[in-house]
XYZ file of C-alpha atoms in Angstrom:
652
model
C 96.642 74.349 -58.043
C 97.287 71.220 -59.776
C 95.141 69.975 -62.546
C 96.077 67.065 -64.399
C 94.867 65.643 -67.622
C 94.715 61.928 -67.093
C 95.533 60.501 -70.626
C 97.568 57.595 -71.590
C 100.501 59.685 -73.510
C 101.695 58.453 -76.800
C 105.028 60.810 -76.452
C 106.798 61.155 -73.095
C 107.120 64.851 -73.123
C 110.362 66.548 -72.510
C 110.513 69.138 -69.896
C 109.328 72.655 -70.644
C 112.529 74.591 -70.586
C 111.171 77.618 -68.804
C 109.582 75.682 -66.158
C 110.422 72.945 -63.330
C 111.405 69.614 -64.417
C 109.575 66.119 -64.274
C 110.548 63.197 -66.234
C 107.345 62.512 -67.607
C 105.353 65.815 -67.649
C 105.615 69.345 -69.106
C 105.086 71.953 -66.299
C 103.817 75.545 -67.561
C 105.161 77.541 -64.693
C 108.585 79.190 -64.234
C 110.460 77.457 -61.589
C 112.085 80.608 -60.125
C 108.122 82.244 -59.422
C 108.960 82.181 -55.668
C 112.255 83.551 -55.800
C 112.821 86.914 -53.898
C 113.677 89.919 -55.768
C 115.638 91.555 -52.841
C 117.201 89.524 -50.320
C 116.670 91.639 -47.132
C 113.069 92.648 -47.730
C 110.445 90.392 -46.601
C 107.574 91.800 -48.082
C 105.217 89.433 -49.537
C 105.312 90.898 -52.790
C 108.858 90.642 -53.136
C 108.559 87.561 -55.492
C 109.767 87.154 -59.114
C 106.460 86.110 -59.825
C 105.137 89.551 -59.895
C 107.839 90.507 -62.911
C 106.816 87.535 -64.393
C 102.937 88.406 -64.434
C 103.741 91.914 -65.418
C 105.756 90.721 -68.406
C 103.206 88.116 -69.258
C 100.431 90.515 -69.345
C 102.324 92.484 -71.975
C 102.991 89.743 -73.919
C 101.117 86.546 -75.604
C 102.690 84.362 -72.815
C 99.656 81.570 -73.010
C 100.146 81.003 -76.764
C 103.739 80.812 -76.584
C 103.644 77.950 -73.763
C 101.344 76.151 -76.428
C 103.873 76.557 -79.072
C 106.528 75.399 -76.712
C 104.796 72.241 -75.565
C 103.852 71.531 -79.345
C 107.522 71.876 -80.084
C 108.595 69.361 -77.376
C 105.881 66.754 -78.636
C 107.079 67.283 -81.949
C 110.876 66.888 -81.242
C 109.867 63.362 -79.931
C 108.719 62.406 -83.532
C 111.192 63.648 -85.849
C 113.955 64.746 -83.496
C 116.183 68.004 -82.755
C 117.310 69.858 -85.717
C 120.753 70.856 -84.392
C 122.421 71.405 -80.945
C 121.524 74.447 -78.956
C 124.782 74.630 -77.203
C 127.840 72.496 -76.314
C 125.954 70.935 -73.414
C 123.269 69.467 -75.608
C 124.071 65.907 -75.867
C 120.999 64.650 -78.074
C 121.445 63.287 -81.395
C 120.071 65.717 -83.936
C 119.270 65.344 -87.527
C 122.428 67.816 -88.279
C 124.547 65.347 -86.472
C 123.188 62.306 -88.296
C 123.478 63.822 -91.962
C 127.032 64.833 -91.298
C 128.082 61.532 -89.947
C 126.174 59.589 -92.733
C 128.349 61.841 -95.421
C 131.718 60.492 -93.819
C 130.578 56.808 -93.094
C 128.279 55.009 -95.728
C 127.591 52.234 -93.431
C 126.326 54.745 -90.607
C 122.965 53.823 -90.950
C 123.522 50.221 -89.991
C 124.812 51.209 -86.616
C 123.075 51.021 -83.031
C 123.132 54.655 -82.816
C 121.070 55.387 -85.787
C 118.843 52.250 -85.148
C 118.064 53.664 -81.981
C 117.172 57.051 -83.440
C 114.894 55.742 -85.544
C 113.303 53.482 -82.862
C 112.741 56.453 -80.848
C 111.310 58.737 -83.611
C 108.087 57.347 -85.294
C 108.493 59.666 -88.376
C 111.251 57.746 -89.653
C 110.047 54.282 -89.801
C 110.264 52.557 -93.193
C 107.460 51.136 -95.191
C 107.734 47.228 -95.612
C 106.902 46.965 -99.241
C 107.615 49.306 -102.349
C 107.689 49.282 -105.939
C 110.496 47.630 -108.473
C 110.655 48.337 -112.190
C 111.660 44.808 -113.920
C 111.394 45.380 -117.700
C 107.878 46.800 -118.360
C 106.131 45.332 -115.356
C 106.307 46.787 -111.788
C 106.228 44.177 -109.119
C 105.981 44.452 -105.447
C 109.261 44.159 -103.563
C 109.315 43.347 -99.932
C 112.342 45.283 -98.274
C 115.038 43.881 -96.236
C 116.023 44.888 -92.652
C 119.173 46.728 -94.358
C 116.859 48.388 -96.990
C 114.560 49.640 -94.373
C 117.387 51.588 -92.568
C 118.411 53.056 -95.774
C 114.705 54.044 -96.450
C 115.002 55.456 -92.874
C 118.265 57.387 -93.677
C 116.803 58.859 -96.799
C 113.831 60.047 -94.843
C 116.152 61.866 -92.267
C 118.025 63.430 -94.729
C 115.116 64.833 -96.624
C 113.473 66.121 -93.413
C 116.779 67.777 -92.633
C 116.836 69.656 -95.950
C 113.326 70.535 -95.743
C 113.854 71.954 -92.261
C 116.767 73.792 -93.610
C 114.959 75.194 -96.597
C 111.805 76.017 -94.176
C 114.238 78.325 -91.979
C 115.706 80.126 -94.920
C 112.137 80.908 -96.376
C 110.782 81.979 -93.017
C 113.599 84.626 -92.509
C 113.258 85.654 -96.371
C 109.137 85.998 -95.986
C 109.930 87.875 -92.623
C 112.302 90.486 -93.886
C 110.781 91.060 -97.561
C 107.535 92.907 -96.052
C 109.386 96.253 -96.100
C 109.674 96.497 -92.287
C 113.469 96.543 -92.613
C 113.916 98.418 -95.840
C 114.539 102.069 -96.515
C 111.000 103.739 -96.176
C 112.068 105.762 -99.679
C 113.964 103.635 -101.830
C 112.655 100.229 -100.516
C 116.234 98.963 -100.220
C 116.716 96.321 -97.682
C 119.005 97.096 -94.790
C 120.322 94.333 -92.674
C 121.226 96.398 -89.982
C 117.644 97.453 -89.612
C 116.759 93.728 -88.917
C 119.617 92.951 -86.591
C 118.638 95.807 -84.449
C 115.226 94.699 -84.390
C 116.459 91.293 -83.179
C 118.624 93.061 -80.573
C 115.591 94.777 -79.098
C 113.804 91.490 -79.222
C 116.668 90.361 -76.822
C 118.275 87.726 -79.351
C 121.890 87.117 -79.505
C 123.230 88.181 -82.741
C 126.766 88.004 -82.044
C 129.489 90.574 -82.257
C 129.749 90.804 -86.137
C 129.463 94.654 -86.957
C 129.436 94.321 -91.094
C 126.051 94.331 -92.733
C 124.459 94.174 -96.178
C 123.342 97.493 -96.168
C 122.861 97.752 -100.041
C 121.236 94.295 -100.688
C 118.805 95.946 -103.196
C 114.978 95.169 -103.804
C 113.076 92.042 -103.391
C 112.902 90.459 -106.776
C 110.624 87.851 -107.820
C 111.937 84.433 -106.536
C 113.075 82.298 -109.550
C 112.080 78.554 -109.622
C 115.694 77.438 -109.947
C 116.747 79.094 -106.909
C 117.073 77.769 -103.461
C 116.064 79.693 -100.829
C 119.410 79.694 -99.000
C 120.753 80.754 -102.682
C 118.289 83.806 -102.811
C 118.509 84.876 -99.036
C 122.308 84.968 -98.823
C 121.819 88.275 -101.396
C 120.268 90.092 -98.304
C 121.680 88.755 -95.038
C 124.745 87.433 -93.439
C 124.296 83.444 -93.096
C 127.742 82.751 -92.357
C 128.644 84.244 -89.146
C 126.182 82.495 -86.962
C 124.076 86.004 -86.463
C 120.679 84.340 -86.772
C 121.380 81.022 -84.841
C 119.712 81.906 -81.774
C 116.786 83.624 -83.618
C 116.196 80.322 -85.202
C 116.450 78.260 -82.122
C 114.249 80.364 -79.853
C 111.763 81.587 -82.160
C 111.724 79.970 -85.867
C 112.341 76.133 -84.797
C 109.487 76.135 -82.310
C 106.854 77.749 -84.687
C 108.270 75.277 -87.536
C 107.682 72.392 -85.433
C 104.382 73.046 -84.657
C 103.534 73.047 -88.247
C 105.464 69.487 -88.489
C 103.201 68.309 -85.961
C 100.243 68.994 -87.643
C 101.727 67.346 -90.963
C 102.369 64.485 -89.025
C 98.883 64.384 -87.783
C 97.371 64.635 -91.281
C 99.484 61.744 -92.332
C 99.084 59.543 -89.561
C 95.344 60.427 -88.935
C 93.892 61.351 -91.965
C 96.177 59.576 -94.620
C 92.781 58.192 -96.330
C 91.661 62.057 -97.187
C 94.786 62.917 -98.928
C 93.763 61.550 -102.349
C 90.506 63.231 -101.957
C 92.289 66.634 -101.960
C 93.156 66.580 -105.596
C 96.184 67.948 -104.871
C 98.029 69.368 -108.002
C 101.940 70.333 -108.682
C 102.002 72.896 -111.283
C 104.097 75.495 -112.964
C 102.696 78.387 -114.829
C 102.601 81.759 -116.224
C 99.507 83.784 -116.152
C 99.924 86.652 -118.716
C 97.346 89.760 -118.392
C 95.910 89.961 -121.868
C 95.051 93.562 -122.958
C 94.910 95.693 -126.043
C 97.450 98.430 -124.243
C 100.729 96.410 -125.162
C 102.179 97.325 -128.567
C 103.245 93.818 -128.819
C 101.004 90.732 -129.217
C 100.866 88.379 -126.122
C 99.368 85.695 -127.973
C 102.120 85.451 -130.569
C 104.676 85.809 -127.635
C 103.182 82.839 -125.756
C 102.823 80.722 -129.003
C 106.571 81.743 -129.940
C 107.349 80.263 -126.553
C 105.174 77.161 -126.546
C 106.519 76.486 -130.088
C 110.157 76.939 -129.219
C 110.761 76.002 -126.161
C 108.087 72.766 -125.350
C 106.573 71.401 -128.474
C 109.451 71.649 -131.244
C 112.746 71.800 -128.815
C 114.058 74.357 -131.314
C 115.440 76.347 -128.017
C 116.349 74.710 -124.449
C 113.582 75.023 -122.278
C 113.705 78.162 -120.185
C 111.726 78.703 -116.777
C 108.358 81.194 -117.430
C 110.170 83.847 -115.777
C 111.883 84.664 -119.063
C 108.252 85.722 -120.425
C 107.693 87.726 -117.312
C 111.036 89.498 -117.755
C 110.064 90.123 -121.489
C 106.654 91.511 -120.520
C 108.735 94.080 -118.115
C 110.517 94.859 -121.353
C 114.106 95.320 -120.128
C 116.984 94.087 -122.211
C 120.511 94.271 -120.304
C 121.779 93.952 -116.967
C 119.978 95.596 -114.356
C 119.992 95.315 -110.324
C 119.308 91.494 -109.685
C 117.618 91.241 -112.953
C 120.428 89.810 -115.105
C 120.815 87.347 -117.973
C 118.472 88.599 -120.426
C 119.460 87.047 -123.618
C 116.289 84.750 -123.816
C 113.719 87.935 -123.060
C 115.554 89.448 -126.041
C 114.764 86.838 -128.272
C 111.136 86.772 -127.226
C 110.782 90.475 -127.703
C 112.485 90.552 -130.993
C 110.449 87.802 -132.357
C 107.230 89.263 -131.173
C 107.042 93.043 -130.207
C 104.950 95.345 -132.108
C 104.145 93.170 -135.141
C 101.086 90.919 -135.473
C 101.945 87.644 -136.919
C 98.288 85.990 -136.338
C 97.081 86.005 -139.820
C 97.112 82.055 -139.484
C 97.092 79.498 -136.963
C 100.250 77.993 -138.056
C 102.660 80.714 -137.759
C 106.011 81.026 -139.183
C 107.845 83.200 -136.542
C 110.530 85.209 -137.915
C 112.869 87.713 -136.387
C 112.109 91.625 -137.129
C 114.629 93.246 -139.012
C 116.807 95.267 -137.573
C 115.477 98.522 -138.537
C 111.916 97.338 -137.676
C 113.260 96.375 -134.141
C 115.291 99.319 -133.496
C 112.506 101.558 -133.990
C 110.597 100.004 -131.116
C 113.832 100.365 -128.704
C 114.503 103.156 -126.363
C 117.876 104.023 -124.719
C 117.364 105.571 -121.719
C 118.821 106.842 -118.207
C 117.869 104.436 -115.321
C 119.374 106.639 -112.611
C 121.773 109.728 -112.076
C 125.225 109.944 -113.083
C 126.003 110.562 -109.522
C 124.625 106.767 -109.139
C 123.281 106.084 -105.780
C 123.603 109.400 -104.236
C 120.362 109.905 -106.248
C 118.295 107.681 -104.016
C 118.926 109.686 -101.051
C 115.555 111.763 -100.900
C 117.475 114.843 -99.506
C 119.944 114.787 -102.530
C 118.842 117.151 -105.598
C 120.416 115.880 -108.677
C 120.770 118.469 -111.565
C 119.033 117.881 -114.718
C 120.172 116.324 -117.154
C 120.872 113.043 -115.524
C 123.497 111.142 -117.717
C 124.084 107.627 -117.240
C 125.143 104.358 -119.021
C 122.425 103.852 -121.760
C 119.981 100.857 -121.034
C 117.519 99.276 -123.490
C 113.663 99.025 -123.123
C 111.031 97.903 -125.665
C 108.188 100.279 -126.381
C 104.653 98.925 -125.302
C 106.253 96.789 -122.500
C 105.956 97.943 -118.672
C 109.224 99.714 -118.369
C 108.708 100.941 -122.033
C 105.454 102.864 -121.141
C 107.403 104.256 -118.073
C 110.204 105.853 -120.355
C 107.726 107.115 -122.727
C 106.068 109.081 -120.028
C 109.533 110.058 -118.966
C 109.885 111.387 -122.797
C 106.622 113.660 -122.317
C 107.990 115.587 -119.667
C 111.662 115.877 -120.800
C 113.685 117.069 -123.876
C 115.546 113.893 -125.254
C 119.219 114.385 -126.630
C 121.288 111.778 -128.026
C 124.449 112.498 -130.275
C 125.005 109.236 -131.447
C 128.528 109.308 -129.264
C 127.221 110.132 -125.838
C 124.584 108.470 -123.674
C 120.925 109.811 -123.912
C 120.451 112.622 -121.905
C 116.962 113.695 -120.310
C 116.361 117.505 -119.733
C 113.386 118.237 -117.956
C 111.343 120.647 -119.926
C 111.209 124.584 -118.646
C 107.441 124.420 -119.059
C 105.287 121.659 -118.273
C 101.744 121.489 -119.388
C 99.081 118.897 -119.945
C 100.089 115.444 -120.855
C 103.889 116.475 -119.680
C 102.871 117.727 -116.348
C 100.505 114.707 -115.610
C 103.787 112.593 -116.787
C 105.947 114.572 -113.999
C 103.542 114.472 -111.482
C 103.250 110.689 -111.713
C 106.882 109.890 -111.854
C 107.686 112.382 -108.880
C 104.494 111.600 -106.882
C 103.444 115.285 -107.469
C 107.119 116.631 -106.780
C 107.937 114.667 -103.707
C 110.868 113.036 -105.175
C 113.702 114.358 -107.767
C 112.929 112.994 -111.148
C 115.837 110.472 -111.045
C 114.864 109.145 -108.108
C 111.216 109.017 -108.970
C 112.157 106.926 -112.076
C 114.246 104.654 -110.047
C 111.364 103.837 -107.383
C 108.933 103.354 -110.492
C 111.398 100.909 -112.061
C 111.697 99.228 -108.872
C 107.837 98.747 -108.791
C 107.681 97.334 -112.176
C 110.783 94.979 -111.484
C 108.941 93.250 -108.886
C 106.177 92.121 -111.336
C 105.757 88.422 -111.117
C 103.321 86.441 -113.376
C 104.563 83.184 -112.497
C 103.410 80.785 -110.091
C 104.839 77.086 -109.062
C 103.961 74.757 -106.180
C 101.038 72.481 -104.850
C 97.500 73.339 -104.856
C 94.355 71.841 -103.882
C 90.947 71.560 -105.384
C 89.533 73.331 -102.200
C 90.593 76.874 -102.280
C 93.778 76.232 -104.662
C 94.143 78.656 -107.775
C 90.816 80.332 -107.387
C 92.140 83.318 -109.699
C 92.525 80.874 -112.584
C 90.064 80.905 -115.103
C 87.099 78.487 -113.852
C 87.081 76.209 -117.146
C 90.725 75.597 -116.874
C 90.539 75.180 -113.136
C 87.848 72.541 -113.509
C 90.097 70.571 -116.101
C 93.268 70.615 -113.762
C 91.233 69.397 -110.786
C 89.298 66.929 -112.907
C 89.946 63.188 -111.945
C 90.741 62.247 -115.691
C 93.781 64.855 -115.137
C 94.985 62.464 -112.196
C 94.759 59.493 -114.601
C 96.513 61.164 -117.543
C 99.320 62.508 -115.569
C 101.770 59.823 -114.082
C 105.369 58.797 -114.232
C 104.651 55.195 -115.881
C 102.573 56.244 -118.903
C 103.835 59.270 -120.608
C 101.649 59.377 -123.547
C 102.724 61.294 -126.879
C 99.655 60.488 -128.385
C 96.788 63.098 -128.031
C 93.144 62.930 -128.312
C 90.920 66.353 -128.130
C 89.232 64.977 -125.175
C 92.480 65.020 -123.248
C 92.938 67.306 -120.330
C 97.049 66.659 -120.769
C 99.486 66.583 -123.414
C 102.781 65.428 -123.115
C 106.033 66.790 -124.871
C 109.728 65.475 -125.255
C 111.707 68.821 -123.977
C 115.251 69.672 -124.100
C 115.439 71.016 -120.332
C 118.374 73.118 -119.553
C 119.208 71.364 -116.310
C 117.600 67.708 -117.011
C 118.271 67.082 -120.513
C 115.614 65.392 -122.719
C 112.444 64.663 -120.582
C 108.755 64.286 -120.815
C 106.738 67.136 -119.636
C 102.926 67.302 -118.999
C 100.979 70.441 -120.228
C 97.164 71.280 -119.557
C 95.587 71.665 -123.042
C 92.819 73.891 -124.138
C 89.372 72.773 -126.133
C 91.088 71.977 -129.596
C 91.350 69.743 -132.616
C 93.531 66.848 -133.722
C 94.636 68.938 -136.527
C 95.781 72.001 -134.628
C 98.972 72.902 -134.154
C 100.728 71.389 -131.144
C 101.783 75.000 -129.578
C 98.231 76.259 -129.930
C 96.870 73.373 -128.002
C 98.869 74.528 -124.475
C 98.126 78.217 -124.909
C 95.265 78.852 -122.732
C 93.249 81.984 -123.453
C 90.027 83.703 -121.999
C 89.902 86.686 -123.676
C 86.296 87.709 -122.886
C 84.979 89.695 -120.103
C 87.007 92.053 -117.754
C 89.194 89.329 -116.482
C 91.390 88.486 -119.738
C 94.462 86.081 -119.037
C 96.494 83.837 -121.202
C 98.163 80.794 -119.578
C 100.682 78.248 -120.049
C 100.415 75.567 -117.137
C 102.775 72.668 -117.011
C 101.430 69.889 -114.364
C 104.167 68.242 -112.669
C 102.011 65.924 -110.447
C 98.090 65.003 -109.766
C 97.040 63.296 -107.077
C 94.427 60.809 -106.614
C 93.202 58.175 -103.825
C 94.350 55.301 -106.035
C 97.839 56.784 -105.990
C 98.254 56.953 -102.368
C 97.216 53.156 -101.894
C 99.564 50.158 -101.242
C 102.533 48.985 -103.470
C 100.258 45.893 -104.287
C 97.952 48.339 -106.069
C 99.139 48.812 -110.006
C 97.950 52.686 -109.761
C 99.875 53.364 -106.546
C 103.022 55.585 -106.287
C 105.087 52.905 -105.583
C 104.256 51.389 -108.991
C 103.874 54.482 -111.037
C 106.977 56.189 -109.331
C 109.270 53.007 -109.654
C 111.323 54.483 -112.939
C 114.476 52.480 -111.973
C 115.532 49.105 -110.893
C 116.285 50.350 -107.467
C 113.205 50.210 -105.120
C 114.629 52.490 -102.714
C 114.356 55.099 -105.438
C 110.772 54.085 -105.769
C 110.068 54.517 -101.572
C 111.808 57.725 -101.827
C 110.155 59.289 -104.912
C 106.795 58.108 -103.159
C 107.631 59.808 -99.940
C 108.603 63.093 -101.554
C 105.043 63.361 -103.114
C 103.462 62.506 -99.889
C 105.167 64.564 -97.781
C 104.189 67.681 -100.114
C 100.927 66.479 -100.414
C 100.577 66.178 -96.545
C 102.164 69.801 -96.416
C 99.731 71.346 -98.527
C 96.625 69.614 -96.760
C 98.040 70.704 -93.316
C 97.452 74.564 -93.649
C 93.680 74.339 -92.800
C 92.435 75.547 -89.476
C 90.395 72.691 -88.992
C 93.479 70.262 -89.286
C 95.519 72.681 -86.883
C 92.850 72.618 -84.130
C 92.357 68.756 -84.253
C 96.221 68.044 -84.138
C 96.765 70.498 -81.515
C 93.869 69.058 -79.529
C 94.783 65.464 -80.252
C 98.483 65.733 -78.865
C 97.702 67.740 -76.088
C 94.995 65.223 -75.212
C 97.282 62.182 -75.600
C 100.313 64.022 -73.642
C 100.515 64.372 -69.749
C 100.351 67.900 -68.816
C 100.234 69.499 -65.513
C 99.362 73.203 -64.814
C 100.695 75.479 -62.230
C 99.584 78.615 -63.846
C 95.852 79.533 -63.548
C 96.076 81.876 -66.769
C 97.759 79.099 -68.680
C 95.225 76.680 -67.476
C 92.294 79.051 -68.505
C 93.716 79.511 -71.741
C 94.031 76.040 -72.590
C 90.543 75.225 -71.392
C 89.168 78.191 -73.465
C 91.155 76.744 -76.527
C 90.499 72.914 -75.913
C 87.283 72.621 -73.948
C 86.974 68.986 -74.872
C 90.082 68.142 -73.089
C 88.633 69.041 -69.965
C 85.038 67.672 -69.864
């Protein structure tokens, strides 16, 4: 059987690696299908295709064929990421980035020019914005500048793929499958053993990160690589085969969808009202002894509106609500959490709108702190469910605040234990000899009705709390994005007026109550003094600045308080040509270098494309589009039937 799609190819598809090879077609069938299994047996069933068919029946081979085909098509657009082995001679993104780092004129050479010609993703625009004084004027790129723009695109794509690889592995391992079922601690050996069973080459390295810890919320300032290296061995080549054979084909399939959106649906991007935000959403309940409103207002005043303190990531608020002060397993550097807690805990300071925040006295603050034991003196032996630590468990003292999540847990511990601290030794908790009523309820909750020793039960409860995350950052679309945000704030965030007020050309410091956005000069800990935009609440001109950006919905059952930084807000006009005054080529022209304008513009477009390309409609349309313009010959009936069922329009 030979069924061919007679279409004009946009890309000349590379040979599909599992099949026979042709210079301009992808053939979806093993070349060795008719090879004999046993040489001296002439039976008609003595062929490798029988093994192939049996294996295929057990797995999702047809879908894998689709992935591999799309992978080959995608590589013709953006190029190979890296060499698979020493026989691979294709120029890769990794090689280009390496050569460009050693030779500042590499982009001018024939090798790079040919790569750009062969891979349309890196084509440079003809024009870009350029800032001269206060007027941004259109700039026509020279041939040399076009090549520099193309090189910037290659570098950006390389870094993006690298980050996506690390993120893919991280998301895969944090699900719990490769962690201890009791302690929840990740064990790299579990993950490597799984890859071995799937027949991936993991090398001969025998050391593993077997005590990597639990998966903490990702800090915004951390790269995926920096976060991932705490859990797996990245410098031994252990995951190269898995990346090349599994992760990259899947990623390249998504890149092809993104290319389709950018090339074929570009005009719709502005109408998606994409927003890049950095936010914290704090549950607002009367349970907490400290005042949530005061904490957020204190943060807004001191870290944002008045530059009293250097701006810190919203994660500091998350840590303060957890209630831990001190060093604790992957949760360190808590000085700012201490400041927040020490200035807002237990004491209502909301007598007036313009609050003069003052630190609690040492005496008042000390009454609201608890020194307690996170785990047994035997250390990690207590994490073994078969180990029974003796009570009392004595360890280094650790401080938590009453009314916080950890504080609530420790107060529960105090109900079922006698507490002793003689002033010189660490606090000890001795299980009461008789447990009744509230004490018994607390004990059962901590130990899962006696399933775990008390020390282990506390450790497991603490880990659940430490994984709490009330922050969120990234790109979100009006259609389906941030649906858990209170509707009145969500409507304002995705309002067209927000797009007009958020830009990089006019960062307004003046403010009107009708504005959705308010800018502040902030002393950022990494960027120095910068202007940053925040979503505002309904307010008055006379209200204190910090009150305008602490948003709260204190009615009904869904009570939350928010601070929402709006880093970018997309509109159709911003995606227009450089000649448009409101385009990104103008708004992003923050230096006199037109290459910077093009680079910043491409970064925004790439992120918005990525956010839009996740929809099923785009996925299906993109797959069908690229299959339609590629020459594919089918030699496998089941693969052909699968493609026909998935893309019936191709076979009309």
